[in-house]
Coordinates of C-alpha atoms in Angstrom, one line a residue:
Chain O
M1 CA -0.1 0.0 0.0
T2 CA 1.4 3.4 -1.0
T3 CA 1.5 5.8 1.7
N4 CA 1.0 9.5 1.3
R5 CA 4.8 10.2 2.0
E6 CA 5.6 7.8 -0.8
E7 CA 3.2 9.2 -3.1
R8 CA 4.8 12.8 -2.6
F9 CA 8.2 11.3 -3.0
T10 CA 7.1 9.7 -6.3
Q11 CA 5.7 12.8 -7.6
L12 CA 8.9 14.7 -6.6
V13 CA 10.8 12.1 -8.8
L14 CA 8.4 12.5 -11.7
A15 CA 8.7 16.3 -11.4
H16 CA 12.5 16.5 -11.2
G17 CA 14.0 13.4 -12.0
D18 CA 14.5 14.2 -15.8
V19 CA 16.1 17.4 -14.8
L20 CA 18.5 15.7 -12.5
S21 CA 19.3 12.9 -15.0
R22 CA 20.3 15.8 -17.5
Y23 CA 22.3 17.6 -14.9
F24 CA 24.6 14.2 -14.4
Q25 CA 24.5 13.8 -18.5
R26 CA 26.1 17.2 -18.8
R27 CA 28.8 16.4 -16.0
H28 CA 29.3 12.9 -16.3
H29 CA 32.7 11.5 -17.2
D30 CA 33.0 8.0 -19.1
A31 CA 35.9 7.2 -16.8
D32 CA 33.8 7.6 -13.7
A33 CA 33.0 3.9 -13.7
V34 CA 29.6 4.6 -12.7
S35 CA 26.4 5.4 -14.9
V36 CA 24.3 8.3 -14.8
D37 CA 21.7 5.9 -13.4
D38 CA 23.8 5.0 -10.5
L39 CA 24.2 8.8 -9.8
L40 CA 20.6 9.4 -10.1
A41 CA 19.7 6.6 -8.0
E42 CA 22.2 7.6 -5.1
V43 CA 20.8 11.3 -5.2
L44 CA 17.2 9.9 -4.8
A45 CA 18.2 7.4 -1.9
V46 CA 19.6 10.6 -0.2
A47 CA 16.6 12.5 -1.1
W48 CA 14.1 9.8 0.3
R49 CA 16.0 9.9 3.6
R50 CA 16.0 13.6 4.0
F51 CA 12.5 13.9 2.4
D52 CA 11.0 15.7 5.4
D53 CA 13.7 18.2 5.2
L54 CA 13.2 19.2 1.8
P55 CA 12.3 23.0 1.8
A56 CA 8.8 23.2 -0.1
D57 CA 9.8 25.8 -2.5
A58 CA 13.3 24.9 -3.2
E59 CA 13.2 21.1 -3.8
L60 CA 15.0 21.2 -7.0
L61 CA 17.7 23.3 -5.5
F62 CA 18.0 21.0 -2.6
L63 CA 18.4 18.1 -5.1
F64 CA 21.0 19.9 -7.2
G65 CA 22.9 20.3 -3.8
I66 CA 22.8 16.7 -3.2
A67 CA 23.7 16.0 -6.8
R68 CA 26.6 18.3 -6.7
N69 CA 28.1 16.3 -3.4
V70 CA 27.3 12.9 -5.0
L71 CA 29.4 14.0 -8.2
A72 CA 32.0 15.2 -6.0
N73 CA 32.4 12.1 -3.9
T74 CA 32.4 10.0 -7.2
R75 CA 35.2 12.0 -8.6
R76 CA 37.2 11.8 -5.4
R77 CA 36.7 8.0 -5.6
S78 CA 37.6 8.0 -9.4
G79 CA 40.5 10.2 -8.8
R80 CA 42.1 7.4 -6.4
R81 CA 41.5 5.1 -8.8
A82 CA 43.3 7.0 -11.3
A83 CA 46.1 7.6 -8.9
I84 CA 46.7 3.9 -8.7
T85 CA 46.3 3.2 -12.4
S86 CA 48.6 5.9 -13.5
R87 CA 51.4 3.8 -11.8
L88 CA 50.5 1.2 -14.3
R89 CA 50.2 3.1 -17.5
P90 CA 51.1 6.7 -18.5
P91 CA 48.5 9.3 -17.7
G92 CA 46.8 10.9 -20.8
P93 CA 45.1 14.3 -21.2
S94 CA 42.2 14.7 -18.5
P95 CA 39.8 17.3 -19.2
S96 CA 37.1 17.7 -16.9
A97 CA 33.9 15.8 -17.2
E98 CA 31.9 18.8 -18.5
L99 CA 34.3 19.3 -21.0
E100 CA 34.3 15.5 -22.1
A101 CA 30.5 15.9 -22.5
I102 CA 30.5 19.1 -24.7
G103 CA 31.1 18.2 -28.5
D104 CA 31.8 21.9 -29.5
L105 CA 35.5 22.1 -29.5
T106 CA 35.6 25.9 -29.3
V107 CA 33.3 26.0 -26.5
R108 CA 35.2 23.2 -24.9
A109 CA 38.2 25.4 -25.2
A110 CA 36.7 28.4 -23.9
L111 CA 35.3 26.5 -21.0
A112 CA 38.6 24.8 -20.2
E113 CA 40.2 28.3 -19.7
L114 CA 37.6 29.0 -16.8
T115 CA 38.4 28.3 -13.4
P116 CA 36.3 25.3 -11.7
T117 CA 34.1 27.5 -9.9
D118 CA 33.5 30.0 -12.6
R119 CA 32.7 27.0 -15.1
E120 CA 30.2 25.5 -12.4
I121 CA 28.2 28.6 -11.9
L122 CA 28.2 29.2 -15.6
L123 CA 26.7 25.8 -16.3
L124 CA 24.4 26.0 -13.6
A125 CA 23.0 29.3 -15.1
T126 CA 23.1 28.4 -18.6
F127 CA 22.3 24.7 -18.7
E128 CA 20.1 24.5 -15.5
G129 CA 18.6 27.9 -15.8
C130 CA 19.5 28.9 -12.1
D131 CA 19.4 32.7 -11.5
P132 CA 22.2 34.1 -9.3
T133 CA 20.2 33.4 -6.1
E134 CA 19.5 29.9 -7.0
C135 CA 23.0 29.3 -7.8
A136 CA 24.0 30.8 -4.5
T137 CA 21.6 28.2 -2.7
V138 CA 23.1 25.4 -4.7
L139 CA 26.8 26.4 -4.3
G140 CA 26.2 27.4 -0.4
I141 CA 27.5 31.1 -0.9
S142 CA 25.9 34.4 -0.7
T143 CA 23.9 35.9 -3.5
N144 CA 26.3 38.7 -4.0
A145 CA 29.3 36.3 -4.5
A146 CA 27.2 34.2 -6.9
S147 CA 26.2 37.3 -8.8
I148 CA 29.7 38.5 -8.9
R149 CA 31.2 34.9 -10.0
L150 CA 28.5 34.6 -12.6
S151 CA 29.3 37.9 -14.1
R152 CA 33.0 37.2 -14.3
A153 CA 32.5 33.7 -15.6
K154 CA 30.2 35.3 -18.3
Q155 CA 32.8 37.7 -19.1
H156 CA 35.7 35.4 -19.2
F157 CA 33.8 32.8 -21.2
A158 CA 32.9 35.4 -23.9
A159 CA 36.5 36.6 -24.1
H160 CA 37.8 33.2 -24.3
L161 CA 35.5 32.4 -26.9
H162 CA 36.7 35.3 -28.8
A163 CA 40.2 34.4 -28.5
A164 CA 39.4 30.8 -29.7
D165 CA 37.4 31.8 -32.5
P166 CA 37.7 35.5 -33.4
E167 CA 35.8 35.4 -36.7
S168 CA 32.6 33.9 -35.1
F169 CA 32.9 36.1 -32.2
P170 CA 34.3 39.5 -33.0
V171 CA 34.8 42.3 -30.6
D172 CA 31.2 44.3 -30.3
V173 CA 32.2 47.7 -31.2
T174 CA 28.7 49.0 -30.3
G175 CA 29.5 48.2 -26.7
A176 CA 26.1 46.7 -26.3
M177 CA 25.9 43.7 -23.6
Chain X
M1 CA 32.4 56.7 -24.5
T2 CA 32.4 53.6 -26.9
E3 CA 33.6 50.4 -25.1
P4 CA 34.6 47.4 -27.4
T5 CA 33.5 44.5 -25.7
F6 CA 32.2 41.1 -26.2
D7 CA 28.6 40.0 -26.6
H8 CA 27.4 37.8 -23.7
A9 CA 24.4 36.7 -25.5
D10 CA 26.1 35.4 -28.5
A11 CA 28.6 33.5 -26.5
L12 CA 25.9 32.0 -24.0
D13 CA 23.7 31.1 -27.0
R14 CA 26.7 29.1 -28.2
L15 CA 27.3 27.5 -25.1
R16 CA 23.5 26.6 -25.1
A17 CA 23.6 25.0 -28.3
A18 CA 26.6 22.8 -27.1
D19 CA 24.1 21.4 -24.4
P20 CA 25.1 17.6 -24.4
A21 CA 21.8 16.9 -22.6
A22 CA 19.6 18.9 -25.2
V23 CA 19.3 16.0 -27.7
L24 CA 18.5 13.4 -25.3
A25 CA 14.8 12.1 -25.0
P26 CA 13.2 12.5 -21.7
V27 CA 13.4 9.9 -18.9
S28 CA 10.1 8.0 -19.1
S29 CA 7.7 8.3 -16.3
D30 CA 7.7 4.6 -15.8
R31 CA 11.5 4.7 -15.5
L32 CA 11.3 7.5 -13.0
A33 CA 8.8 5.7 -10.9
R34 CA 11.2 2.8 -10.8
F35 CA 13.9 4.9 -9.4
A36 CA 11.5 6.3 -6.8
R37 CA 10.6 2.9 -5.7
T38 CA 14.3 1.8 -5.6
A39 CA 15.0 5.0 -3.6
M40 CA 12.3 4.1 -1.1
T41 CA 13.5 0.5 -0.7
P42 CA 15.1 0.1 2.8
P43 CA 18.8 -0.8 2.5
T44 CA 19.7 -4.1 4.0
S45 CA 21.0 -3.8 7.4
R46 CA 24.3 -6.0 8.0
F47 CA 26.2 -6.8 11.0
T48 CA 29.8 -6.1 10.5
H49 CA 32.7 -5.9 12.7
A50 CA 33.0 -2.2 11.8
R51 CA 29.5 -1.6 13.2
Y52 CA 30.2 -3.5 16.2
R53 CA 33.4 -1.4 16.7
L54 CA 31.4 1.8 16.1
V55 CA 29.0 0.8 18.7
A56 CA 31.8 -0.1 21.1
I57 CA 33.7 3.2 20.6
G58 CA 30.5 5.0 20.9
A59 CA 29.7 3.3 24.4
S60 CA 33.2 4.1 25.6
V61 CA 33.1 7.7 24.5
T62 CA 29.6 7.9 26.2
S63 CA 30.8 6.7 29.4
A64 CA 33.9 8.7 29.3
A65 CA 31.8 11.9 28.6
A66 CA 29.6 11.2 31.4
V67 CA 32.5 10.9 34.0
M68 CA 33.9 14.0 32.7
A69 CA 30.6 15.8 32.9
G70 CA 30.4 14.8 36.4
I71 CA 33.9 15.8 37.4
L72 CA 33.4 19.3 35.8
A73 CA 30.0 19.6 37.4
L74 CA 31.5 19.1 40.7
E75 CA 34.2 21.8 40.0
A76 CA 32.0 24.1 38.1
T77 CA 34.3 26.9 39.0
G78 CA 35.1 28.7 35.7
P79 CA 34.0 32.0 34.8
A80 CA 30.4 32.0 33.0
L81 CA 31.4 32.9 29.8
P82 CA 28.8 32.7 26.9
V83 CA 28.6 29.8 24.8
L84 CA 29.4 30.4 20.9
A85 CA 26.4 28.8 19.1
L86 CA 27.9 28.4 15.7
S87 CA 25.6 28.5 12.8
S88 CA 25.2 26.1 9.7
R89 CA 25.8 29.1 7.8
T90 CA 29.7 29.6 8.4
V91 CA 30.4 30.8 5.0
G92 CA 30.2 34.4 4.9
A93 CA 31.7 36.7 2.3
A94 CA 34.9 36.6 3.9
A95 CA 35.0 32.8 3.9
S96 CA 33.9 32.5 0.3
Y97 CA 36.8 34.8 -0.6
A98 CA 39.4 32.8 1.4
P99 CA 42.2 31.1 -0.3
A100 CA 41.3 27.7 -1.8
A101 CA 43.9 26.0 0.7
H102 CA 41.5 26.5 3.3
A103 CA 38.6 25.2 1.6
M104 CA 40.2 21.7 1.8
A105 CA 40.3 22.0 5.5
G106 CA 36.7 20.8 5.9
D107 CA 36.9 17.9 3.7
M108 CA 37.1 15.2 6.6
V109 CA 34.4 13.3 4.9
I110 CA 36.1 11.1 2.6
W111 CA 36.0 7.3 1.5
G112 CA 38.6 5.7 3.7
S113 CA 39.9 6.5 7.1
F114 CA 42.7 8.5 8.4
D115 CA 45.5 7.0 10.9
I116 CA 46.8 10.2 12.4
T117 CA 49.8 10.3 14.6
K118 CA 52.0 13.5 15.8
G119 CA 55.2 14.0 13.9
Q120 CA 56.6 15.9 16.9
D121 CA 55.6 17.1 20.4
F122 CA 53.4 20.1 20.4
T123 CA 52.7 22.5 23.3
A124 CA 50.4 20.7 25.9
T125 CA 49.2 23.6 27.8
G126 CA 46.4 25.7 26.7
G127 CA 46.0 29.4 27.3
G128 CA 43.6 32.2 26.6
A129 CA 42.7 34.2 23.3
P130 CA 39.9 36.7 22.5
A131 CA 37.0 35.8 20.1
V132 CA 36.3 38.9 18.2
E133 CA 33.0 39.9 17.0
L134 CA 33.0 41.6 13.4
T135 CA 30.4 44.2 12.8
S136 CA 29.6 46.7 10.1
G137 CA 29.8 49.6 12.6
S138 CA 28.4 52.6 11.0
N139 CA 29.0 51.4 7.4
S140 CA 26.5 50.1 5.0
P141 CA 26.8 48.6 1.7
S142 CA 25.6 51.9 0.1
S143 CA 28.2 53.9 2.1
V144 CA 30.9 51.3 1.0
I145 CA 30.0 51.5 -2.6
A146 CA 30.2 55.2 -2.6
A147 CA 33.5 55.3 -0.9
I148 CA 34.9 53.0 -3.4
A149 CA 33.6 54.7 -6.5
P150 CA 36.0 57.7 -6.9
S151 CA 38.9 55.2 -6.4
V152 CA 37.9 53.4 -9.6
G153 CA 36.4 56.2 -11.6
L154 CA 32.7 54.9 -11.5
S155 CA 29.8 57.3 -10.6
G156 CA 26.1 56.8 -10.6
S157 CA 23.1 55.9 -8.5
I158 CA 23.2 52.9 -6.0
T159 CA 20.2 50.3 -6.3
Q160 CA 19.1 47.4 -4.4
Q161 CA 19.0 44.3 -6.6
D162 CA 15.7 42.1 -6.4
Q163 CA 16.0 39.1 -4.2
V164 CA 14.1 36.0 -4.6
S165 CA 12.9 34.4 -1.2
I166 CA 13.6 30.9 -0.6
P167 CA 12.3 29.3 2.7
G168 CA 15.1 28.4 5.0
I169 CA 17.8 30.5 3.1
T170 CA 18.6 33.8 4.5
Q171 CA 19.7 36.1 1.6
S172 CA 21.5 39.5 2.0
A173 CA 20.2 42.3 0.2
N174 CA 22.6 43.2 -2.7
F175 CA 23.3 46.7 -3.6
I176 CA 25.0 47.8 -7.0
M177 CA 26.3 50.8 -8.7
G178 CA 26.8 50.6 -12.4
D179 CA 25.8 48.0 -15.0
P180 CA 25.7 44.4 -13.6
N181 CA 27.1 43.1 -16.9
A182 CA 29.8 45.7 -17.3
A183 CA 31.6 47.8 -14.7
N184 CA 30.0 47.8 -11.4
I185 CA 30.6 47.9 -7.7
Q186 CA 28.5 45.6 -5.6
A187 CA 28.1 45.1 -1.9
S188 CA 26.0 43.5 0.8
D189 CA 25.7 43.2 4.5
Q190 CA 26.7 39.6 5.4
G191 CA 25.5 39.5 8.9
G192 CA 27.6 42.5 10.1
T193 CA 30.5 42.6 7.6
I194 CA 30.2 44.4 4.4
S195 CA 31.2 42.3 1.3
W196 CA 32.1 44.3 -1.7
S197 CA 33.5 43.7 -5.0
Y198 CA 34.3 45.8 -8.3
T199 CA 34.6 44.5 -11.7
A200 CA 35.7 46.8 -14.6
S201 CA 34.5 46.6 -18.2
T202 CA 35.0 43.5 -19.8
P203 CA 37.7 42.1 -20.3
P204 CA 40.8 42.5 -18.9
V205 CA 42.9 44.9 -20.9
V206 CA 42.7 48.5 -20.5
T207 CA 44.7 51.4 -21.3
T208 CA 43.6 54.4 -19.7
P209 CA 45.2 56.2 -16.6
A210 CA 45.3 54.3 -13.4
V211 CA 43.7 54.7 -9.9
G212 CA 41.5 58.0 -9.9
G213 CA 41.3 58.3 -13.6
D214 CA 38.6 56.9 -15.7
A215 CA 39.3 53.2 -15.2
A216 CA 35.7 51.8 -15.2
G217 CA 35.1 53.4 -18.5
A218 CA 38.5 52.3 -19.9
S219 CA 38.6 50.9 -23.5
T220 CA 39.7 47.5 -24.1
S221 CA 42.5 47.3 -26.6
D222 CA 45.9 46.0 -27.2
A223 CA 47.6 44.5 -24.0
G224 CA 50.0 46.8 -22.3
P225 CA 52.8 45.4 -20.1
A226 CA 51.8 44.4 -16.6
P227 CA 52.6 47.0 -13.9
S228 CA 55.4 46.4 -11.6
D229 CA 54.5 44.6 -8.1
Q230 CA 55.3 47.8 -6.5
D231 CA 53.1 49.9 -8.6
A232 CA 50.3 47.2 -8.5
I233 CA 50.5 47.1 -4.7
T234 CA 50.1 50.9 -4.4
A235 CA 47.2 51.2 -6.8
A236 CA 45.4 48.2 -5.0
R237 CA 46.2 49.8 -1.6
A238 CA 44.4 52.7 -2.6
V239 CA 41.2 51.0 -3.3
L240 CA 41.4 49.2 -0.1
D241 CA 42.0 52.4 2.0
A242 CA 38.9 54.2 0.2
A243 CA 36.8 50.9 0.9
N244 CA 37.9 50.7 4.6
G245 CA 38.1 54.5 5.3
G246 CA 39.2 54.6 8.8
A247 CA 37.3 51.5 10.0
L248 CA 40.1 49.1 9.8
A249 CA 42.4 51.4 11.7
S250 CA 40.0 51.9 14.5
S251 CA 39.2 48.1 14.7
G252 CA 42.6 46.7 15.8
L253 CA 42.9 44.9 12.6
Q254 CA 45.7 45.3 10.1
I255 CA 46.6 44.7 6.7
G256 CA 49.3 42.3 6.3
T257 CA 52.1 42.1 3.8
P258 CA 50.6 42.1 0.2
V259 CA 51.3 39.0 -1.8
T260 CA 51.6 39.5 -5.6
T261 CA 51.0 37.2 -8.5
D262 CA 52.2 38.2 -11.8
G263 CA 50.1 37.7 -15.1
S264 CA 51.0 38.5 -18.6
S265 CA 49.4 41.7 -18.4
D266 CA 48.1 42.3 -14.8
V267 CA 49.1 41.7 -11.3
S268 CA 47.1 40.1 -8.8
V269 CA 47.4 41.4 -5.1
Q270 CA 46.3 39.8 -2.1
F271 CA 46.3 41.5 1.3
P272 CA 45.8 39.3 4.2
I273 CA 43.9 40.6 7.1
L274 CA 45.6 40.2 10.6
A275 CA 44.2 40.0 14.0
G276 CA 46.3 40.8 16.9
G277 CA 49.3 39.9 14.5
L278 CA 47.8 36.5 13.6
T279 CA 46.7 35.6 10.0
T280 CA 42.7 35.6 9.6
D281 CA 41.0 33.9 6.6
L282 CA 39.9 37.4 5.7
V283 CA 41.7 38.3 2.5
D284 CA 41.0 41.2 0.3
Y285 CA 42.0 40.8 -3.6
V286 CA 42.7 43.3 -6.1
D287 CA 43.7 42.7 -9.8
V288 CA 45.7 45.6 -11.5
G289 CA 46.1 45.9 -15.2
P290 CA 48.4 47.9 -17.3
N291 CA 49.0 51.7 -16.0
G292 CA 47.9 50.7 -12.8
V293 CA 44.1 50.4 -13.8
I294 CA 42.1 48.4 -11.2
L295 CA 40.4 45.5 -13.2
S296 CA 38.6 43.7 -10.2
A297 CA 38.8 44.0 -6.5
S298 CA 37.0 42.3 -3.6
G299 CA 37.2 42.5 0.3
T300 CA 35.3 42.8 3.3
V301 CA 34.9 45.9 5.4
V302 CA 34.5 45.1 8.9
N303 CA 34.7 46.9 12.4
V304 CA 35.3 45.2 15.6
G305 CA 32.5 44.8 18.1
R306 CA 32.5 42.6 21.4
S307 CA 35.6 41.0 22.4
V308 CA 35.5 38.1 24.6
A309 CA 38.3 36.2 26.1
Y310 CA 38.2 32.4 26.3
P311 CA 40.5 29.8 27.5
T312 CA 41.9 27.8 24.8
I313 CA 43.2 24.2 24.2
S314 CA 46.5 23.4 23.4
A315 CA 48.1 22.2 20.0
D316 CA 48.4 18.8 21.7
D317 CA 44.6 18.7 22.6
A318 CA 43.9 20.0 19.0
V319 CA 45.6 17.0 17.6
A320 CA 44.1 14.7 20.0
T321 CA 40.6 16.1 19.1
I322 CA 41.3 15.4 15.2
T323 CA 42.7 11.8 15.9
A324 CA 39.8 10.9 18.0
Q325 CA 37.4 12.0 15.2
A326 CA 39.5 10.1 12.6
A327 CA 39.4 6.9 14.8
A328 CA 35.8 7.1 15.1
Q329 CA 35.3 7.5 11.3
A330 CA 37.5 4.7 10.8
A331 CA 35.3 2.5 12.8
Q332 CA 32.7 3.2 10.0
E333 CA 35.2 1.7 7.3
G334 CA 33.3 2.0 3.9
V335 CA 30.0 3.1 5.0
T336 CA 30.2 6.6 6.2
T337 CA 27.4 8.5 7.6
T338 CA 28.0 11.5 9.6
T339 CA 25.2 13.7 11.0
A340 CA 26.3 16.8 12.8
P341 CA 24.0 17.2 15.9
S342 CA 24.8 20.1 18.1
T343 CA 26.4 17.9 20.7
Q344 CA 28.6 15.6 18.3
T345 CA 32.2 16.1 17.3
T346 CA 32.0 17.2 13.8
T347 CA 33.7 19.3 10.9
E348 CA 32.1 22.7 10.0
T349 CA 31.6 24.3 6.9
S350 CA 34.6 26.6 6.9
G351 CA 36.5 23.5 7.9
T352 CA 36.7 24.0 11.6
T353 CA 36.6 21.1 14.0
A354 CA 35.3 21.7 17.6
V355 CA 34.7 18.9 20.3
P356 CA 31.4 18.7 22.1
P357 CA 30.5 21.2 24.8
S358 CA 30.0 20.0 28.2
G359 CA 28.0 23.1 29.2
V360 CA 29.5 23.2 32.6
G361 CA 30.7 26.6 33.5
A362 CA 29.2 28.0 30.6
G363 CA 27.0 31.1 30.7
A364 CA 24.2 31.9 28.4
P365 CA 24.6 31.1 24.8
L366 CA 26.1 33.8 22.7
G367 CA 24.9 34.0 19.2
A368 CA 21.9 31.5 19.8
A369 CA 19.2 31.7 17.1
P370 CA 15.9 33.1 18.1
T371 CA 14.1 30.6 16.5
P372 CA 15.2 27.1 15.3
A373 CA 17.1 26.9 12.0
T374 CA 15.0 25.7 9.0
T375 CA 18.1 24.6 6.9
P376 CA 18.2 21.2 5.8
P377 CA 20.1 19.1 8.3
A378 CA 23.6 17.8 7.7
T379 CA 24.4 14.3 6.5
T380 CA 27.2 12.9 4.8
E381 CA 27.0 9.4 3.3
T382 CA 28.9 7.7 0.7
T383 CA 26.7 4.7 0.2
A384 CA 25.4 4.4 -3.2
P385 CA 22.2 2.5 -3.5
S386 CA 21.1 1.7 -7.1
D387 CA 19.5 -1.1 -8.9
S388 CA 22.2 -3.7 -8.4
P389 CA 24.0 -4.3 -5.1
P390 CA 27.0 -2.0 -4.6
A391 CA 30.3 -3.6 -5.0
V392 CA 32.0 -4.2 -1.4
A393 CA 35.5 -2.8 -1.4
T394 CA 38.1 -2.1 1.2
P395 CA 38.3 1.6 2.0
P396 CA 41.8 3.0 1.7
V397 CA 43.6 4.1 5.0
Y398 CA 45.5 7.4 4.8
T399 CA 48.5 7.8 7.0
V400 CA 48.8 11.2 8.4
V401 CA 51.7 12.6 10.2
V402 CA 50.9 16.1 11.7
D403 CA 53.9 17.9 11.9
H404 CA 53.0 21.7 12.0
A405 CA 50.5 23.6 14.3
V406 CA 49.8 27.3 13.9
E407 CA 47.4 29.7 15.5
Q408 CA 45.2 31.7 13.4
Y409 CA 42.0 33.3 13.4
A410 CA 38.8 32.1 11.2
V411 CA 35.6 33.7 10.4
N412 CA 32.3 32.0 11.7
T413 CA 28.8 32.7 11.7
L414 CA 26.8 32.1 14.9
A415 CA 23.2 31.1 14.9
D416 CA 22.0 34.5 15.5
G417 CA 23.7 35.7 12.4
S418 CA 26.6 37.6 14.1
T419 CA 30.0 37.1 12.6
W420 CA 33.0 36.3 14.9
L421 CA 36.8 35.8 14.6
L422 CA 37.4 32.7 16.4
P423 CA 41.0 31.5 17.1
V424 CA 41.8 28.0 15.5
W425 CA 44.6 25.8 15.3
I426 CA 45.8 25.0 11.7
L427 CA 47.1 21.6 11.8
Q428 CA 49.2 20.5 8.8
G429 CA 51.1 17.4 7.8
T430 CA 51.9 14.9 5.4
S431 CA 49.5 12.2 4.1
N432 CA 50.2 8.8 2.4
S433 CA 47.8 6.3 0.9
G434 CA 47.9 2.9 2.0
A435 CA 50.2 2.2 -0.7
G436 CA 52.6 4.7 0.7
T437 CA 51.9 7.2 -2.0
P438 CA 52.3 10.9 -0.9
Q439 CA 49.2 13.0 -1.1
T440 CA 49.2 16.4 -2.4
P441 CA 48.8 19.1 -1.6
G442 CA 49.2 17.5 1.9
W443 CA 46.8 17.4 4.8
E444 CA 45.3 20.5 6.8
R445 CA 42.6 20.5 9.3
Q446 CA 41.2 23.4 11.5
V447 CA 40.4 22.9 15.2
I448 CA 38.7 25.7 17.1
E449 CA 41.0 26.7 19.8
I450 CA 38.4 27.8 22.2
D451 CA 37.7 25.5 25.1
P452 CA 34.9 23.2 23.8
Q453 CA 32.5 23.8 26.7
Y454 CA 32.2 27.2 25.3
V455 CA 31.5 26.2 21.5
N456 CA 28.1 24.6 20.4
L457 CA 27.8 23.3 16.9
A458 CA 24.9 23.3 14.6
P459 CA 24.2 21.2 11.6
R460 CA 25.4 22.1 8.2
A461 CA 23.3 23.4 5.2
I462 CA 22.6 21.5 2.1
T463 CA 25.3 18.9 2.4
Y464 CA 24.7 15.4 3.0

């Protein structure tokens, strides 16, 4: 028999599961040795245990926060595995997972020039559609700091995109932003 | 003035077009429902030696704590100092601008366990040190912006940006002068301290005159040579002096020796803020371009409020605290679940660790929240339930040798929103994996130096 709590959780998963899956698809690394489904399952398992604590109007942000930590833990584990295997074979180039997932090489090059924190907030804003306040909640920083980081990330990304592809992204002499 | 710049909209459109998830089909409802059922399936409870050891250690710790509490209750002769009720929200503006090296300090939650030993003898006697409250004093975000504006050649009205209210999350009002997508100064009140930042017009190459000139409206063009370190420091210091006014001088805090990092066409200058001669995790940053033009800057304006002297633990006790914590974690082996109730030894958001308060000899709580916190509870788990049973692996053991302990001040937010500089021990050492591989960049933890009976911890926010 399905309880009301279970029904509400199922509705939560139906509402946000696809968004979370896409969050991981954008950041998943083939070398992570876990699938996107595993990552999603781990987030939902934590969310179920903390279901009563989910803020009513910020459920997705809370889930993003969990997802971010799941991904970080997974990469720490992958990093330790890589440290072991690197003794067995020469290390190759290791772009970040976000870069691996993006096929546009010019965009990849521009993103690669950003710091991890700038890249993270830019992807949250662009791909997940978070505004600075929501980014601040997910990242655990102040809105002011998020706003500053996002503004800088956009500026740096545009500048690096210009550097990587000056013909497609010329200087805008009108000054329009 | 015409400003050659880059079009964000085109760049972001290109980024959106590169979204790897855009072409994926939605996850079906049936599949999501299966995920939900899996998540709601209770995990199988297993008896393991690790769990047995955890229970045994827990019983030992509880009995030892009870004995200590009894002894302290009998003595109970200490001064009635207020208990510092630490908030789950310890990351203020200052902490968010702190060097990355400090961010690693809180990362105690890791798959595996630590075997911690002392590499040398540390001082075994505690002492005393003040906890210092930071306040905005007579400053406000608007006044700080107005003070900075002339130094970077920016002018205009100051407006408050719209805020979205999220239950359980306290957002500070953000004020801005200028265009949020171009040259602007922003500031907000972070619970008493004023966090500010300045960004020049995009991107980082300007040719107009230096500080005091029309830097904000400077045109972007060919890169000039980076300024000398001394010129960069002079230009950067002028901005900080404008931001701080007389606040810093009257607060008892000092700006420490600047540290420069040279880029191809700019110099980044970091100014550590000192308290009583000790390093704090307050750091002001200024990035200076050709001709001394300020490209970006950020910092915190503070005044000193209350100052309360507390007894402190020794470096030896700090190492013992970390060692006990590591032993408790090791007992959990591969399955690590750390919840941080207010009476449990844990790590804090800012990477600070404190041991549980006994409450004896302590006065009324200082900084206790007027209402219960509504932030999500703190948990940390590394189990990974999925459709198939997780693989069982042996967690690695990291061998840590603590060979360095220094006193420092760290910014912490109390449950009532007030901001304090608390004395901490910074413990540093070397770390090796089970295979003997040295870990980089080394090992570092913070332990609150104040006697634990005067410190009360709260759960962390949005972590698990």
